[in-house]
mmCIF file of C-alpha atoms in Angstrom:
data_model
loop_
_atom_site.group_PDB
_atom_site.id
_atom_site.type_symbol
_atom_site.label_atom_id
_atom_site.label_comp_id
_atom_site.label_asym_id
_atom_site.label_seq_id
_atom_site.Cartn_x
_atom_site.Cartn_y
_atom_site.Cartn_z
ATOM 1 C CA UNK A 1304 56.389 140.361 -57.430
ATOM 2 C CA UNK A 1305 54.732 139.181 -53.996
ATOM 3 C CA UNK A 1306 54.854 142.346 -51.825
ATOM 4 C CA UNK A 1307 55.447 140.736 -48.801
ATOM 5 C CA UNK A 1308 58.319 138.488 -49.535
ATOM 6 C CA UNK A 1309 59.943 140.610 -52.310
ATOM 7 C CA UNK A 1310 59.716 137.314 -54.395
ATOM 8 C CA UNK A 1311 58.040 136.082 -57.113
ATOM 9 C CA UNK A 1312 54.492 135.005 -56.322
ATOM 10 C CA UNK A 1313 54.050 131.081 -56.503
ATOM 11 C CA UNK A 1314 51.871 129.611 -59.367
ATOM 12 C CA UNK A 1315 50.146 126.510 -57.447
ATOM 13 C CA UNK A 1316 46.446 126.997 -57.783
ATOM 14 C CA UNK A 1317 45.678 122.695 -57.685
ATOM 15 C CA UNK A 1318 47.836 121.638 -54.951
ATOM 16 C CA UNK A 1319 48.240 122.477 -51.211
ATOM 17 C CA UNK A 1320 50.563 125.521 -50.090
ATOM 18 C CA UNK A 1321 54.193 124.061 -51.040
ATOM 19 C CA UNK A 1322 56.884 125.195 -48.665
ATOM 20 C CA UNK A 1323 58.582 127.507 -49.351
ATOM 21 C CA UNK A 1324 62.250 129.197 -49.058
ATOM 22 C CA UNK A 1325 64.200 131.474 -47.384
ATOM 23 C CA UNK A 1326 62.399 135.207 -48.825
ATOM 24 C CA UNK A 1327 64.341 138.381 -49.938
ATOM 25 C CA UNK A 1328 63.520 140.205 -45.921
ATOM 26 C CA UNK A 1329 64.712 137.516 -43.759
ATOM 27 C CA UNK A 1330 64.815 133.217 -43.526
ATOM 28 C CA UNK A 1331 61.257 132.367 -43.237
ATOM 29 C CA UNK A 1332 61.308 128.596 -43.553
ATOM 30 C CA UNK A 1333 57.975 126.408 -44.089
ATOM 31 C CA UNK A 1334 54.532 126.679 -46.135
ATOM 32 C CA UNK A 1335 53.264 129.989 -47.401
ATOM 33 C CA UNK A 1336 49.598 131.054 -47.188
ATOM 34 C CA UNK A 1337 48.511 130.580 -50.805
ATOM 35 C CA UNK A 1338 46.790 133.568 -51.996
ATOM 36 C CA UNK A 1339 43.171 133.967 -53.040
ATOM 37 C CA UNK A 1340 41.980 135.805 -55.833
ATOM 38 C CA UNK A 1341 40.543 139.351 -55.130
ATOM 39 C CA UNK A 1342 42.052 138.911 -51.209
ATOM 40 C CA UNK A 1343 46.371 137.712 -51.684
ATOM 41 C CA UNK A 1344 47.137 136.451 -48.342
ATOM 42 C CA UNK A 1345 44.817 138.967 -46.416
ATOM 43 C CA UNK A 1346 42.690 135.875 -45.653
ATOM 44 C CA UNK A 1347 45.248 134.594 -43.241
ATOM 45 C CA UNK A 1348 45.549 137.243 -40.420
ATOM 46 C CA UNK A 1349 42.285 139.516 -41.367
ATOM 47 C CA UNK A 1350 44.389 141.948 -42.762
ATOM 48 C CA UNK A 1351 45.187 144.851 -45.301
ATOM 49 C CA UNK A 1352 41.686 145.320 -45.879
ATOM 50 C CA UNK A 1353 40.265 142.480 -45.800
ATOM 51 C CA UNK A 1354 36.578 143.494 -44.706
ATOM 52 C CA UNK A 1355 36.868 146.046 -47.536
ATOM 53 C CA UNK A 1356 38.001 143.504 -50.421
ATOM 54 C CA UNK A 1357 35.217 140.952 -48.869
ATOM 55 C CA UNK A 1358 32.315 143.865 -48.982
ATOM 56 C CA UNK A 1359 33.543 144.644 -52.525
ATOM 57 C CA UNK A 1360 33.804 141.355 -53.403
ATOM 58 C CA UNK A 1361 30.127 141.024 -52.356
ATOM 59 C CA UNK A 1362 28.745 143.987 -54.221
ATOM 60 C CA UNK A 1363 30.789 143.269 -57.185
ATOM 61 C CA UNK A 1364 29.487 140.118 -57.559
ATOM 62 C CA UNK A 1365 25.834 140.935 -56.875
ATOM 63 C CA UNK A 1366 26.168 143.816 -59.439
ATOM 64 C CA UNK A 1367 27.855 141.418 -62.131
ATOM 65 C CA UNK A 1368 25.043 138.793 -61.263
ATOM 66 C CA UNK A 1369 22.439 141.868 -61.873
ATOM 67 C CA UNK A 1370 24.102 142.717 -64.933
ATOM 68 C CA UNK A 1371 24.251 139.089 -66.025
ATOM 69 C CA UNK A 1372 20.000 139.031 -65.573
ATOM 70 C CA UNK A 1373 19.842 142.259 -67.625
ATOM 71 C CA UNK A 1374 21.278 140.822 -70.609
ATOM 72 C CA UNK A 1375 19.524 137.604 -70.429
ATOM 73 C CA UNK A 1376 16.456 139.354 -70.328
ATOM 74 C CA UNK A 1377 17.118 141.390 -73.801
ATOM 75 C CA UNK A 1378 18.106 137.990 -74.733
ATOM 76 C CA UNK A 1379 14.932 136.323 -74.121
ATOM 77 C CA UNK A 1380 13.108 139.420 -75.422
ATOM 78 C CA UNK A 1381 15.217 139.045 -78.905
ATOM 79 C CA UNK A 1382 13.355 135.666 -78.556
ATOM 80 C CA UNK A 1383 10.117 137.130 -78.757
ATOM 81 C CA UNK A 1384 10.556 139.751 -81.014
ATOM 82 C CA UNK A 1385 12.042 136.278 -83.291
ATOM 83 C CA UNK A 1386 8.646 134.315 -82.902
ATOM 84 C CA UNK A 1387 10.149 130.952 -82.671
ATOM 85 C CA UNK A 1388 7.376 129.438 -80.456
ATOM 86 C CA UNK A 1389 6.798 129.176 -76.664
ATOM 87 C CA UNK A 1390 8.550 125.766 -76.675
ATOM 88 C CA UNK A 1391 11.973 127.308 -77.667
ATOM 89 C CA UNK A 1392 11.339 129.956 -75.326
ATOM 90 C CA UNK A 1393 10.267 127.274 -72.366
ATOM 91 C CA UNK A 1394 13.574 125.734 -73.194
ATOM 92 C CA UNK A 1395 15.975 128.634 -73.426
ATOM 93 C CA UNK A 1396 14.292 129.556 -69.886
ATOM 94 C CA UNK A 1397 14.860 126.015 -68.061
ATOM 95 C CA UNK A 1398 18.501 125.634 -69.890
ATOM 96 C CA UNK A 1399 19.322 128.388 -68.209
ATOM 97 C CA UNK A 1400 17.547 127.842 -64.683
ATOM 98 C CA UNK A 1401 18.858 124.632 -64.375
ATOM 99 C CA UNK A 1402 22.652 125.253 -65.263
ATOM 100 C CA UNK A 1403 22.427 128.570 -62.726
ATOM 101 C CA UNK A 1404 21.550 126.336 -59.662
ATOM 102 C CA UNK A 1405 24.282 123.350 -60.907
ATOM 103 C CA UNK A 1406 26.200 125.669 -61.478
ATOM 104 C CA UNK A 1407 25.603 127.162 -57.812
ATOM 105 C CA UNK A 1408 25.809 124.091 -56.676
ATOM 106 C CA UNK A 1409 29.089 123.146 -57.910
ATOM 107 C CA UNK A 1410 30.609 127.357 -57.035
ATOM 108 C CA UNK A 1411 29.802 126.104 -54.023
ATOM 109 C CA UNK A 1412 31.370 122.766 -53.158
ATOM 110 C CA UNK A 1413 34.223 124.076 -54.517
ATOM 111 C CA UNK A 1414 34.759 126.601 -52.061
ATOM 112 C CA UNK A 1415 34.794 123.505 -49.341
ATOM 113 C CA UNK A 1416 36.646 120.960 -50.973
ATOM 114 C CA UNK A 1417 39.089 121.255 -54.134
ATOM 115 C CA UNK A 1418 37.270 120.077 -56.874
ATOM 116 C CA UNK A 1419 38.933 117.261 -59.146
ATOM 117 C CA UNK A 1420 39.990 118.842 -62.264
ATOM 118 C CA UNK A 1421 38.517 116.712 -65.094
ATOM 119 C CA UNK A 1422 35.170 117.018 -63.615
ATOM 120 C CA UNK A 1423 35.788 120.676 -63.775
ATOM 121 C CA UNK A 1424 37.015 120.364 -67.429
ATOM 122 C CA UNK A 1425 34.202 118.456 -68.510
ATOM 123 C CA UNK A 1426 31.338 120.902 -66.938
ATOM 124 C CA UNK A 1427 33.461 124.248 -67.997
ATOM 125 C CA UNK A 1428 30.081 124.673 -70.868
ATOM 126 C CA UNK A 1429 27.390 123.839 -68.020
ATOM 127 C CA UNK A 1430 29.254 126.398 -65.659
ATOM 128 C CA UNK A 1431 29.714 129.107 -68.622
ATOM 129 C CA UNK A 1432 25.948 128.507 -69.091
ATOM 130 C CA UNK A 1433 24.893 128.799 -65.494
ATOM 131 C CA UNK A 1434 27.351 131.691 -65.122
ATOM 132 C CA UNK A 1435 24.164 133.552 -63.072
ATOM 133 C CA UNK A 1436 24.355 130.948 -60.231
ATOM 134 C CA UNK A 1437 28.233 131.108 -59.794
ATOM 135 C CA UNK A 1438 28.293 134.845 -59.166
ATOM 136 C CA UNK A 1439 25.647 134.921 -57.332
ATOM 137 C CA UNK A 1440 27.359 131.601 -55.016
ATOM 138 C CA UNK A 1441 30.367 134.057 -54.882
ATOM 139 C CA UNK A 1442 28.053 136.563 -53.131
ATOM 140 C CA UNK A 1443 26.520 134.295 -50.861
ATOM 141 C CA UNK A 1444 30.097 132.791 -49.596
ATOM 142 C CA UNK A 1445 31.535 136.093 -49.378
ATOM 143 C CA UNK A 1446 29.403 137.248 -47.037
ATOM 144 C CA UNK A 1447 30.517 135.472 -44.714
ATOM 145 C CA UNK A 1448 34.194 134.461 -45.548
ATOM 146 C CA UNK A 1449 36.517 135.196 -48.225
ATOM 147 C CA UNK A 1450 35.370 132.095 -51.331
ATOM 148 C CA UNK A 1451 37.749 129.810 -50.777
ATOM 149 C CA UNK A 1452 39.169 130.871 -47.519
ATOM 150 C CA UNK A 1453 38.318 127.462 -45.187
ATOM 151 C CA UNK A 1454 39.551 125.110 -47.081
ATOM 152 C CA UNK A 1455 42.574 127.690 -47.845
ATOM 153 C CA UNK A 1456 43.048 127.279 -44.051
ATOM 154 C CA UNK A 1457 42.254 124.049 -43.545
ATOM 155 C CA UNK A 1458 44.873 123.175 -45.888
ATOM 156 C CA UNK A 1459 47.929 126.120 -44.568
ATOM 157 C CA UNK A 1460 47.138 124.509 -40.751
ATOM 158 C CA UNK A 1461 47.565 120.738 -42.182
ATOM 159 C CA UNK A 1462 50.456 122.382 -44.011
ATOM 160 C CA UNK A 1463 52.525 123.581 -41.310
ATOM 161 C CA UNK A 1464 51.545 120.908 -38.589
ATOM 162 C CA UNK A 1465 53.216 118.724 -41.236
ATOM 163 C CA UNK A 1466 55.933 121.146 -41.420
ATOM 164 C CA UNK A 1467 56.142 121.172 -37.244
ATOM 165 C CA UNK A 1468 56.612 117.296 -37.283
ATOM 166 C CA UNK A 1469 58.941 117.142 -40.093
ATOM 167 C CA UNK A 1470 61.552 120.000 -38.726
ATOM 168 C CA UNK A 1471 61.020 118.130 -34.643
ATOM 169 C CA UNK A 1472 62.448 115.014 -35.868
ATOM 170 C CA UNK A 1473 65.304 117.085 -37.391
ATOM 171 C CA UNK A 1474 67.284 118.245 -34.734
ATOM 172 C CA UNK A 1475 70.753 118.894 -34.775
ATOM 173 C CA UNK A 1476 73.706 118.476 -37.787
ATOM 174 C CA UNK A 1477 73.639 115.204 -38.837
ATOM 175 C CA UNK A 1478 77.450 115.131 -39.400
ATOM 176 C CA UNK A 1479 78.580 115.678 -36.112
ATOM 177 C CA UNK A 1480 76.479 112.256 -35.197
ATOM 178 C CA UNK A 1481 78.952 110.194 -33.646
ATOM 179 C CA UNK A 1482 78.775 107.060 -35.519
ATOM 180 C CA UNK A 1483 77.966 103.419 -33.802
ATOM 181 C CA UNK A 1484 81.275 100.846 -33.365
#
């Protein structure tokens, strides 16, 4: 249940906010604010916590990315202890470098423009490789916005502009127009 509305929350993470209905505490017309994970529809107004959520969504992220290192690290040193051969060991080590920073690369450009989903289907092993440079592109964006939150914006404001135009030209009942002779 959305807290706000006293409706059930809307399940359109590919598209642009839909519009939306009249809600359960009044007759709120036009496009919702669609919520980001870790921050709802606090993104919107600043609200509820939202410099708390975004400075735990910072350290959580760093710590995850920390934690992530850790456990690469007893991986690589099961890769000593195994004795396969610096050349395995080169290429475990630039696998991993290089799908962190694509990986990065492409956490990042998603949180500016929505990425097309069968490019995101067909990296989903380079990203679960590079895991590393997502969370730590989480931390970097959330440092200074909520992930996501720009484009979130960019797309509410086209959203209800849209909506502005569309309920303008609407004006009045239709069937009381006096029809022409």
């Amino acid at each position: 249940m959305n807290d706000e509305t006293g409706t059930g929350t809307q399940d359109t993470p590919e598209g642009p906010p839909s519009e939306g209905t009249a809600t359960g505490t009044g007759t709120q017309t036009g496009p919702r604010p669609e919520p980001l994970r870790f921050f709802g529809t606090t993104w919107l107004k600043h609200d509820d916590g939202y410099t708390a959520r975004r400075i735990a969504a910072s350290a959580g992220s760093l710590l995850a990315a920390v934690a992530a290192c850790l456990i690469l690290r007893f991986a690589y040193q099961g890769i000593q202890i195994a004795d396969v051969g610096s050349l395995v060991i080169l290429l475990v080590i630039v696998m991993f470098a290089i799908c962190s920073a694509l990986a990065f690369g492409h956490t990042w450009e998603a949180f500016k423009k929505r990425p097309d989903p069968d490019r995101q289907a067909s990296l989903r092993g380079l990203l679960a490789i590079g895991f590393v440079g997502s969370l730590l592109a989480y931390f970097a964006r959330s440092l200074v916005e909520a992930p996501g939150e720009n484009l979130h914006r960019q797309e509410y404001e086209a959203a209800l502009t849209q909506h502005e135009k569309r309920t303008k030209r609407r004006t009045g009942n239709p069937s009381k127009k006096r029809r022409r002779s």
